Tab-separated table of C-alpha atoms and ligand atoms in Angstrom:
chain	number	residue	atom	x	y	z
M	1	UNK	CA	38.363	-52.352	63.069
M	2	UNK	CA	41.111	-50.030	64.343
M	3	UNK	CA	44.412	-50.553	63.185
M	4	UNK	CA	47.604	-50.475	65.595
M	5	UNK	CA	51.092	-50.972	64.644
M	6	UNK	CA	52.507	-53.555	67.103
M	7	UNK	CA	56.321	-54.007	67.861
M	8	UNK	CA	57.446	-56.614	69.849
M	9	UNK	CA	60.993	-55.274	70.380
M	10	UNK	CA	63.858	-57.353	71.879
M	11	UNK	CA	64.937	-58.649	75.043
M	12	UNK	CA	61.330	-60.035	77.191
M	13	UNK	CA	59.443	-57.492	74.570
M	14	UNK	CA	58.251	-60.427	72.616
M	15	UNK	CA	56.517	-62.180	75.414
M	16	UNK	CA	55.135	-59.664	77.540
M	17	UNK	CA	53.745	-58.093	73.892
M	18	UNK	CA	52.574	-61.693	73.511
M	19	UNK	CA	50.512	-61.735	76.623
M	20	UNK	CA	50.046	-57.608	76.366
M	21	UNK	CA	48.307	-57.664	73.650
M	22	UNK	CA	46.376	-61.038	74.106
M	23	UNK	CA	44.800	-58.961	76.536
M	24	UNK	CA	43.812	-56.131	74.500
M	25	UNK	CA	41.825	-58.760	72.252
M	26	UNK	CA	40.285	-60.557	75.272
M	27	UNK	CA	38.451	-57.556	76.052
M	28	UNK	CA	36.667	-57.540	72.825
M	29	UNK	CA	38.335	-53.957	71.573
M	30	UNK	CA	38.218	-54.297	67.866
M	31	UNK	CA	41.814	-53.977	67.089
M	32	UNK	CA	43.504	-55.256	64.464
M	33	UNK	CA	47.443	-55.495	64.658
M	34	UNK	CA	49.659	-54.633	62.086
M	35	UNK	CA	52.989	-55.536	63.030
M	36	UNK	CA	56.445	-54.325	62.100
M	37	UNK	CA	60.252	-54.603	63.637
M	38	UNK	CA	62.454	-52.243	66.031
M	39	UNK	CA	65.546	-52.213	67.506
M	40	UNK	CA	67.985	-54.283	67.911
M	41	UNK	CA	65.963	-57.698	66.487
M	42	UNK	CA	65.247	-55.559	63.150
M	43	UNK	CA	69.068	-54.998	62.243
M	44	UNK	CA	69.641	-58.397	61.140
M	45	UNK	CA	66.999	-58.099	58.319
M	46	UNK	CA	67.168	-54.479	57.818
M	47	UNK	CA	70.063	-52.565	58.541
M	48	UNK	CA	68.508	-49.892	60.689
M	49	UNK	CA	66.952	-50.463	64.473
M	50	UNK	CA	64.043	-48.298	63.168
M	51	UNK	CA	62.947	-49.517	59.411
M	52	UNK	CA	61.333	-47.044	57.192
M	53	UNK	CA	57.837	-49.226	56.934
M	54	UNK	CA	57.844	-49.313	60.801
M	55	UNK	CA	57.967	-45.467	61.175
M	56	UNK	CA	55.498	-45.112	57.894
M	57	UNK	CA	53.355	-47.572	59.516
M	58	UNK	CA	52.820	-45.790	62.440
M	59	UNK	CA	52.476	-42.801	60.829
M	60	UNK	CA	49.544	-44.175	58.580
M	61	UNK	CA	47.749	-45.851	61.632
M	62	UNK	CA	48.795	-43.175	63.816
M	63	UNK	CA	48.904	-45.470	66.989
M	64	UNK	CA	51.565	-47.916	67.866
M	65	UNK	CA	51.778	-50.854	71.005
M	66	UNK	CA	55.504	-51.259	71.378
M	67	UNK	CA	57.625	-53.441	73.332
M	68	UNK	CA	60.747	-52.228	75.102
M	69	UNK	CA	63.832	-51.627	72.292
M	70	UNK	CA	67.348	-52.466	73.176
M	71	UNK	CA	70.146	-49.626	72.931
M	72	UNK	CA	73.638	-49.520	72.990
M	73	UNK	CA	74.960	-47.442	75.986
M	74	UNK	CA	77.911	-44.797	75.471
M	75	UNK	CA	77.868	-45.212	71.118
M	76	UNK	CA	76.284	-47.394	68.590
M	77	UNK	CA	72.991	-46.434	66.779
M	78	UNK	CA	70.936	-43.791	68.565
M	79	UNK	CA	68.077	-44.487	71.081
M	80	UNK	CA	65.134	-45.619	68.786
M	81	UNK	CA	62.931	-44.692	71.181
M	82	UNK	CA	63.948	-40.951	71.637
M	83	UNK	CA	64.336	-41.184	67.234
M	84	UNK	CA	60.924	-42.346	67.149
M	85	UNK	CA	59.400	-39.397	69.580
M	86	UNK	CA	61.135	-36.841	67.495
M	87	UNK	CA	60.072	-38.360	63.902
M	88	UNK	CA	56.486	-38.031	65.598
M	89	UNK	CA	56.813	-35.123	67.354
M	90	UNK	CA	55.351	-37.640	70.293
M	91	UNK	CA	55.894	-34.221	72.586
M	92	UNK	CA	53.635	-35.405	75.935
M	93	UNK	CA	54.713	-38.448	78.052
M	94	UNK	CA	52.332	-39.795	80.463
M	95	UNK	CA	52.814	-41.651	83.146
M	96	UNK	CA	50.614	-42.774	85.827
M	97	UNK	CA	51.563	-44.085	89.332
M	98	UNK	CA	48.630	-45.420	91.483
M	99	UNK	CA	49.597	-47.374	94.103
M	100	UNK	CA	47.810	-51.607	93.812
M	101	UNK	CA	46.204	-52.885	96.329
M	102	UNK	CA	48.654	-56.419	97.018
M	103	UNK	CA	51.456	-54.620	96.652
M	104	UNK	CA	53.700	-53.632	99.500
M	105	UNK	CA	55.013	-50.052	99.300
M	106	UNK	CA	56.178	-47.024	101.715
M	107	UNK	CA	53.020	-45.704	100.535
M	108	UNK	CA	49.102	-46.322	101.056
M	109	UNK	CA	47.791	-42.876	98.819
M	110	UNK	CA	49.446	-42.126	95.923
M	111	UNK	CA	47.717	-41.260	92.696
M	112	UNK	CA	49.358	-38.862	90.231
M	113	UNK	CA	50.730	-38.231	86.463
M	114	UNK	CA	53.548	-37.153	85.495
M	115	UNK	CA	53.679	-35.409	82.190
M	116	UNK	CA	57.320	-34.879	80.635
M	117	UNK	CA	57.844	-32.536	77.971
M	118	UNK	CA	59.642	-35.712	74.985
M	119	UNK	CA	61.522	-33.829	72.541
M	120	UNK	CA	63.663	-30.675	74.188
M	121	UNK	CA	65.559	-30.201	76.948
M	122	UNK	CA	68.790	-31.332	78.047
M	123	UNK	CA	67.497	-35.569	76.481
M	124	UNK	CA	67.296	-33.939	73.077
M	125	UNK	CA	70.451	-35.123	72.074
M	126	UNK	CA	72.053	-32.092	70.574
M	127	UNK	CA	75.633	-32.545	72.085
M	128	UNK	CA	79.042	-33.159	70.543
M	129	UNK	CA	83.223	-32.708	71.345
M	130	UNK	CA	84.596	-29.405	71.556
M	131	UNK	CA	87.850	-30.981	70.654
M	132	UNK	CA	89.807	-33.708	68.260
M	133	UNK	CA	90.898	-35.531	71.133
M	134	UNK	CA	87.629	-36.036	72.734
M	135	UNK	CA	87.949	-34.433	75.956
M	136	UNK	CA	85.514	-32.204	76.473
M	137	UNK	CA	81.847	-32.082	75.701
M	138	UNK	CA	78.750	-30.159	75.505
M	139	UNK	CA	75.736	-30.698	75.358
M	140	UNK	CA	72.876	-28.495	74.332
M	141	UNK	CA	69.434	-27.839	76.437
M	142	UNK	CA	67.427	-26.344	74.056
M	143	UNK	CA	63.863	-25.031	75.304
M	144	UNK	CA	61.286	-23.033	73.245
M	145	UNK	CA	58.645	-21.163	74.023
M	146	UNK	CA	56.647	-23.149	71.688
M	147	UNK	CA	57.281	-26.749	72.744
M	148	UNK	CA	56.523	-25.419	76.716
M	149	UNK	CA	53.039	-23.887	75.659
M	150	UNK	CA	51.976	-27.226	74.315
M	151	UNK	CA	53.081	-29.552	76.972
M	152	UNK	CA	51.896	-27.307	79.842
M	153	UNK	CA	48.285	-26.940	78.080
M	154	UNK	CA	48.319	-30.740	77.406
M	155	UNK	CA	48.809	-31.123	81.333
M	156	UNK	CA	45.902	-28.676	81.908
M	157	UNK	CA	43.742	-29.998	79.513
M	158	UNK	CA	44.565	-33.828	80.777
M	159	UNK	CA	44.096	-32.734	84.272
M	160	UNK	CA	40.423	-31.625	82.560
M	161	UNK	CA	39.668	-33.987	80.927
M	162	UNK	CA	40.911	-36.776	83.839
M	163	UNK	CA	38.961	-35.005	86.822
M	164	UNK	CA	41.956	-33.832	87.987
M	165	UNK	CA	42.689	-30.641	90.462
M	166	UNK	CA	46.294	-29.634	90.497
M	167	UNK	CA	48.778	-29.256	88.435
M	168	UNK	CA	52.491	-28.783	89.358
M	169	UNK	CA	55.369	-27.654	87.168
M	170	UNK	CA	58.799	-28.437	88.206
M	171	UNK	CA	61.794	-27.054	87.124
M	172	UNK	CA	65.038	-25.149	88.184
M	173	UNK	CA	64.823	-21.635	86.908
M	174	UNK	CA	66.892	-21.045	90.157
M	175	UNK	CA	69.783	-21.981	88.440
M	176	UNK	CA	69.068	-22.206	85.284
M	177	UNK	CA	67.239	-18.940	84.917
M	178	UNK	CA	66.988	-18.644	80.814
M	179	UNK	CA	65.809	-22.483	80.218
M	180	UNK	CA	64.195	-23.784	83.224
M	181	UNK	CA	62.963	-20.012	83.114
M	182	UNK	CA	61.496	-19.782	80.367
M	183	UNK	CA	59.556	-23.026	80.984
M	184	UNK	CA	58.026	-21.559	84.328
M	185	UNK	CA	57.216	-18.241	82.985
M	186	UNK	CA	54.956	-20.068	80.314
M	187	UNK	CA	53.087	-22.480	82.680
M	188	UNK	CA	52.620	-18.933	85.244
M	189	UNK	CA	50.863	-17.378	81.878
M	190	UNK	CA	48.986	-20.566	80.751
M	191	UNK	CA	47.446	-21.123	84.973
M	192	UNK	CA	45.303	-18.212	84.552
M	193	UNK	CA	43.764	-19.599	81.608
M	194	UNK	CA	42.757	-22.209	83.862
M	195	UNK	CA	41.042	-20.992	86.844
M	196	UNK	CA	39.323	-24.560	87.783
M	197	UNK	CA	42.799	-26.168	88.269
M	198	UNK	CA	45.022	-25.246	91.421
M	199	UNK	CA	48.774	-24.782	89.749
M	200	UNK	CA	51.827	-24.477	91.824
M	201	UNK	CA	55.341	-24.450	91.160
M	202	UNK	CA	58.283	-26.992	92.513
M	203	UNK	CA	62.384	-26.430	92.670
M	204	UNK	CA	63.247	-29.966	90.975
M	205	UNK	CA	65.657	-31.466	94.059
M	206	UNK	CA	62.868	-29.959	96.636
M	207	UNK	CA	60.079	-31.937	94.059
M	208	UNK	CA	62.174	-35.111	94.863
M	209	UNK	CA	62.041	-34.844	98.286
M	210	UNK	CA	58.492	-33.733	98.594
M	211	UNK	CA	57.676	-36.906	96.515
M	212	UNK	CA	58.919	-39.360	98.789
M	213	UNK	CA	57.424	-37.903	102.068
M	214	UNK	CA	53.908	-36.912	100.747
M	215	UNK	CA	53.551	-38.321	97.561
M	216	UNK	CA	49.804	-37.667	98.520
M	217	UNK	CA	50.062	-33.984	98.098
M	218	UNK	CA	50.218	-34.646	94.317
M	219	UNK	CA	48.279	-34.738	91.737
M	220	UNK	CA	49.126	-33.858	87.967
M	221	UNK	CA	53.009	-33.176	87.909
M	222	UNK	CA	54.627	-31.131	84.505
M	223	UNK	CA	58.222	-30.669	83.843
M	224	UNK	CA	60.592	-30.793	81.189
M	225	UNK	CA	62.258	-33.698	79.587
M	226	UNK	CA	65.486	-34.864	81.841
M	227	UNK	CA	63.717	-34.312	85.103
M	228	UNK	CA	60.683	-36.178	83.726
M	229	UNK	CA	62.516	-38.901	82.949
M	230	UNK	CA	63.975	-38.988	86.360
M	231	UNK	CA	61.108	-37.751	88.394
M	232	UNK	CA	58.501	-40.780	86.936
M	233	UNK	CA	60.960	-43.357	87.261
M	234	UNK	CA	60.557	-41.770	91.059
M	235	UNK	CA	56.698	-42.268	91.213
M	236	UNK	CA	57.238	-45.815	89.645
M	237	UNK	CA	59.259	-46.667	92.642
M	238	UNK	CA	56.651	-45.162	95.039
M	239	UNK	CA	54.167	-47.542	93.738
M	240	UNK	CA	55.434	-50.874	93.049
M	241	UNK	CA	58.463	-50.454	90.408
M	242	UNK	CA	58.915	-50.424	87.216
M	243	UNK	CA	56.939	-53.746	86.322
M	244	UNK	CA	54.157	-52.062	87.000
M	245	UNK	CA	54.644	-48.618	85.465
M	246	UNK	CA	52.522	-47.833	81.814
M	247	UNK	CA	52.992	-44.985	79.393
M	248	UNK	CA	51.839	-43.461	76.878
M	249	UNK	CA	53.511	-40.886	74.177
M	250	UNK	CA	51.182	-38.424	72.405
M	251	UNK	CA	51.823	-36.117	69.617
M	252	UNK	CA	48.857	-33.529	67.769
M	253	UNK	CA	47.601	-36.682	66.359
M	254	UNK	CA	49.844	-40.139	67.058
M	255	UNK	CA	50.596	-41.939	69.598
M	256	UNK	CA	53.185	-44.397	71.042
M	257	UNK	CA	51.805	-47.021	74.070
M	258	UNK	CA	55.047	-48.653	76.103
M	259	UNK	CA	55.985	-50.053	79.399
M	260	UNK	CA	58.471	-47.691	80.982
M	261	UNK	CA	61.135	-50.493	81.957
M	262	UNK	CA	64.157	-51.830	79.464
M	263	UNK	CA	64.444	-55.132	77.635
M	264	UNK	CA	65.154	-57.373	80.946
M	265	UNK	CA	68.159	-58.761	79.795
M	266	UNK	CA	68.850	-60.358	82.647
M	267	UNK	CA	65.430	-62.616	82.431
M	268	UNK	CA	64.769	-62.709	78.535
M	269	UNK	CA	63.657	-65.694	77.167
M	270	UNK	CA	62.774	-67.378	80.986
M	271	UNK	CA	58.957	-67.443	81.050
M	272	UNK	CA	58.701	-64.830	84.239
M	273	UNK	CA	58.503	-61.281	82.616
M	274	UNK	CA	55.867	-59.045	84.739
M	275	UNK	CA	53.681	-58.061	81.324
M	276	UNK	CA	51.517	-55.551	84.104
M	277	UNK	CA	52.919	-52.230	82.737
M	278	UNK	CA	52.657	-52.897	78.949
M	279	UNK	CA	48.936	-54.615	79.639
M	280	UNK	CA	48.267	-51.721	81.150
M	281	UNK	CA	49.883	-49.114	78.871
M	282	UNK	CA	47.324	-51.178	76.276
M	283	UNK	CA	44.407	-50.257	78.987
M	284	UNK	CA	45.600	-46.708	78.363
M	285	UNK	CA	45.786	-46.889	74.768
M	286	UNK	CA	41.989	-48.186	74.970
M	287	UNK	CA	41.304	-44.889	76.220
M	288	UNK	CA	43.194	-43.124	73.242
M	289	UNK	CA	41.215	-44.790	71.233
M	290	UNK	CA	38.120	-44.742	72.710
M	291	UNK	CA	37.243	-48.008	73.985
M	292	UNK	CA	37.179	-46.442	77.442
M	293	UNK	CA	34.884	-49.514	78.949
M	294	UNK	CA	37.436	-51.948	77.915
M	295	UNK	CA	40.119	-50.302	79.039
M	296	UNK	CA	38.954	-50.256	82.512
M	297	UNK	CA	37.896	-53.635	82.491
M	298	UNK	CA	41.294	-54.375	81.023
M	299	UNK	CA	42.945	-52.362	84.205
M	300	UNK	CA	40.606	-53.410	86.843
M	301	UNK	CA	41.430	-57.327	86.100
M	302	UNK	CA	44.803	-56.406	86.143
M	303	UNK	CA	44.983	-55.036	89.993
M	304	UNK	CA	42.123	-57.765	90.503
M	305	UNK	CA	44.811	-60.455	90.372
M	306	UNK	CA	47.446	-58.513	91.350
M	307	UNK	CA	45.267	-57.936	94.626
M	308	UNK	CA	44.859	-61.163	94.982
M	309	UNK	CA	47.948	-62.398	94.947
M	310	UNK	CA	47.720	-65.625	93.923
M	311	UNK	CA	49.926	-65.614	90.393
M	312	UNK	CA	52.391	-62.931	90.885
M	313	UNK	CA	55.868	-63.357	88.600
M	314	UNK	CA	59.246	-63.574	90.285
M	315	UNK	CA	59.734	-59.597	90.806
M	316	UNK	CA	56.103	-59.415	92.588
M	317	UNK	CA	57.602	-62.179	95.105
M	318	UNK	CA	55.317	-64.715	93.305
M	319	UNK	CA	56.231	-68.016	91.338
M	320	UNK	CA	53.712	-67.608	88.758
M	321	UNK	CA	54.469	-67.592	84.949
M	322	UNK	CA	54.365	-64.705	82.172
M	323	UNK	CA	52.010	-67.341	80.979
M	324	UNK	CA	50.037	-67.870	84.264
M	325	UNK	CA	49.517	-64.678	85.096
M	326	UNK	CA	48.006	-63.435	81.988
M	327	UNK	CA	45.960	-66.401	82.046
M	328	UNK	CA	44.717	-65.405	85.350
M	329	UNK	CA	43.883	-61.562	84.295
M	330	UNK	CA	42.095	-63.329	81.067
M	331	UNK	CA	40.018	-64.994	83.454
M	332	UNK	CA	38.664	-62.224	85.382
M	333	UNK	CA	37.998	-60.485	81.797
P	1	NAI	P1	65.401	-52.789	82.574
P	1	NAI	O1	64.168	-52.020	82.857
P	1	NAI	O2	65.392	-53.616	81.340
P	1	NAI	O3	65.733	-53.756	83.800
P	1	NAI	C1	65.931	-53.289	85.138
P	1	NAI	C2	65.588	-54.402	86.138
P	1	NAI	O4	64.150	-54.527	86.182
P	1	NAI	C3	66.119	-55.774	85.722
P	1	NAI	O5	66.503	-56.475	86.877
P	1	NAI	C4	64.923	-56.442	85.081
P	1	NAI	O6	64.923	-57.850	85.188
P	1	NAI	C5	63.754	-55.840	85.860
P	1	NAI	N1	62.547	-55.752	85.004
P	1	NAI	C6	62.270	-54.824	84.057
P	1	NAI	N2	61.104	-55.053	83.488
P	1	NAI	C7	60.594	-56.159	84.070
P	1	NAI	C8	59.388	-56.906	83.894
P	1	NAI	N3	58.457	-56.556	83.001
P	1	NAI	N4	59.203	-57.997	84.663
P	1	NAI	C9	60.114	-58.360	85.586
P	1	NAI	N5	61.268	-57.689	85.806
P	1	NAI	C10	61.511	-56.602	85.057
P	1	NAI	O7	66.595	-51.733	82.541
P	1	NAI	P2	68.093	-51.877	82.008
P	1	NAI	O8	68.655	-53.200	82.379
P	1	NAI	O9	68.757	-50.641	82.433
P	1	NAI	O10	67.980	-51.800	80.419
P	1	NAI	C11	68.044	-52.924	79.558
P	1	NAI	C12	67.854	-52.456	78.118
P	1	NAI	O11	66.555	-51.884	77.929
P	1	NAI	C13	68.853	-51.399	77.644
P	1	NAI	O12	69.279	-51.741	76.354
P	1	NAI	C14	68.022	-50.129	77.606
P	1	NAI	O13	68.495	-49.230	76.640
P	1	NAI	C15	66.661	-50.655	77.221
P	1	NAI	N6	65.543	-49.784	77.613
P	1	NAI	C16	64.529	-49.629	76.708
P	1	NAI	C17	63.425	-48.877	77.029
P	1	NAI	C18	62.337	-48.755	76.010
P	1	NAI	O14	62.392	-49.368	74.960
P	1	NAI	N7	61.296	-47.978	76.272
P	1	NAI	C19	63.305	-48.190	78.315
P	1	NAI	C20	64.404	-48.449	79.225
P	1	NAI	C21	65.488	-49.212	78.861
């Protein structure tokens, strides 16, 4: 048995991690859950949106399924999510966008990664007031030489291990010529290690652009951790939204599995959640852990009834359940 810490977060977390990881079991995976509370739903009981047995759970299992968390925007407690990476040094996010067959988009080929450096940059968090009265601020993008080896070898060694050809960094060393510098001259070293993968290099507002005219032309995309965050909420759009869009977190030796979209506030609690991009962020996590056959049987029944397009939730322009629709992907498992 493989143990996984499970969080079912707040907001629609507990029933898409309901039918998410349903799922995972109905493909036979030998998982066992361990579960634990984060965010806002833990406070109550604990004090803290990220208890200390959550964290040392995940750090003794060393993989984690987690719903979306809930934070407070412009002060309260700090993101848990962005805590969590750092506590876990959870440096590499992944995130796939593949366009589904059933679901309308600008876009018929599209079929790339984008890997976003988790724990620098200008998302780090390192900012504060200059002065008492609160009217100015700074904030600090720190970049090391370090932390842009790592991620920039993880996206070689992904695009490797995935069959991929290309890989293209993305910054603004333009502009920014010592941070978004230093990150290019580091992936221009690391490219000649890797002679079997075509690298390139992309001006962040021209990588925008490019993306939503030939989203085709790419295939493994790198950049640091603000114009990550941006640029894969991008490719989620390109191929269906963010209902749709998986993740996964890695550090050296854990990893975090999680749907890239919020807490839903706005439908919590009404039965018609999409539970697509944390089923299939559990298809990825499969992978991780090396039930590769299940985790594309867990993905392929996924597009299989999204496809078909007979129990699509609310946001998919269906009138099917949370309930229906993983009822329907169970079947075809
Ligand atoms: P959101 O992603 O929760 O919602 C944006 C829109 O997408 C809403 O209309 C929502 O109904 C829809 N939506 C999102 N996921 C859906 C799903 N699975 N099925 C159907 N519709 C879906 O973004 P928002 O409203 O900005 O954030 C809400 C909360 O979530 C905030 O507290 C935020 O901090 C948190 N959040 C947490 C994340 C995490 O834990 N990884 C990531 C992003 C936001």
């Amino acid at each position: 048995m493989t143990r996984v810490t499970l969080i079912r977060g707040d907001g629609i977390g507990p029933e898409i991690m309901e039918a998410a990881a349903s799922l995972v079991e109905a493909t036979g995976a030998p998982i066992e859950w361990e579960e634990h509370p984060a965010g806002a739903s833990a406070i109550a009981e604990h004090s803290t949106p990220l208890p200390a047995e959550t964290l040392a759970s995940i750090k003794k299992n060393k993989v984690a399924f987690k719903a979306p968390l809930m934070t407070p925007v412009g002060g309260g407690y700090r993101s848990v999510n962005v805590l969590a990476r750092q506590e876990l040094d959870l440096y590499a996010n992944v995130r796939p966008a593949r366009v589904f067959e059933g679901v309308k988009t600008h876009f018929d080929k599209c079929d790339l990664v984008v890997v976003r450096e988790n724990t620098q940059g200008l998302y780090a968090g390192i900012e504060h007031y200059l002065d008492p009265k609160k009217e100015t601020a700074q904030a600090i993008a720190l970049v090391t030489h370090y932390a842009s080896d790592r991620i920039i070898r993880f996206a070689f060694e992904y695009a490797r291990a995935n069959g991929r050809k290309k890989v293209t960094l993305v910054h603004k060393a333009n502009i920014l010529k010592f941070t978004s510098g230093l990150f290019l001259r580091v992936g221009q070293e690391i490219a000649e290690e890797y002679p079997d993968i075509v690298f390139e290099d992309r001006i962040v507002d021209a990588m925008a652009m490019q993306l939503v005219m030939f989203p085709e032309r790419f295939d493994v995309i790198v950049t640091t951790n603000l114009f990550g965050d941006i640029l894969s909420d991008l490719t989620a759009g390109l191929v269906g939204g963010l209902g749709l869009a998986p993740s996964g977190n890695y550090g050296e030796d854990t990893a975090i599995f999680e749907a890239i979209h919020g807490t839903a506030p706005d439908i919590a609690g009404r039965g018609i959640s999409n539970p697509t991009a944390l089923t299939l962020s559990g298809a990825m996590m499969l992978h991780h852990l090396g039930y590769h056959e299940e985790g594309k049987r867990l993905e392929a029944a996924v597009r299989g009834v999204i496809a078909e397009g007979k129990h699509l939730t609310p946001d998919l322009k269906g009138s099917a359940t949370t309930t229906e629709f993983t009822q329907a992907v169970r079947a075809r498992l």
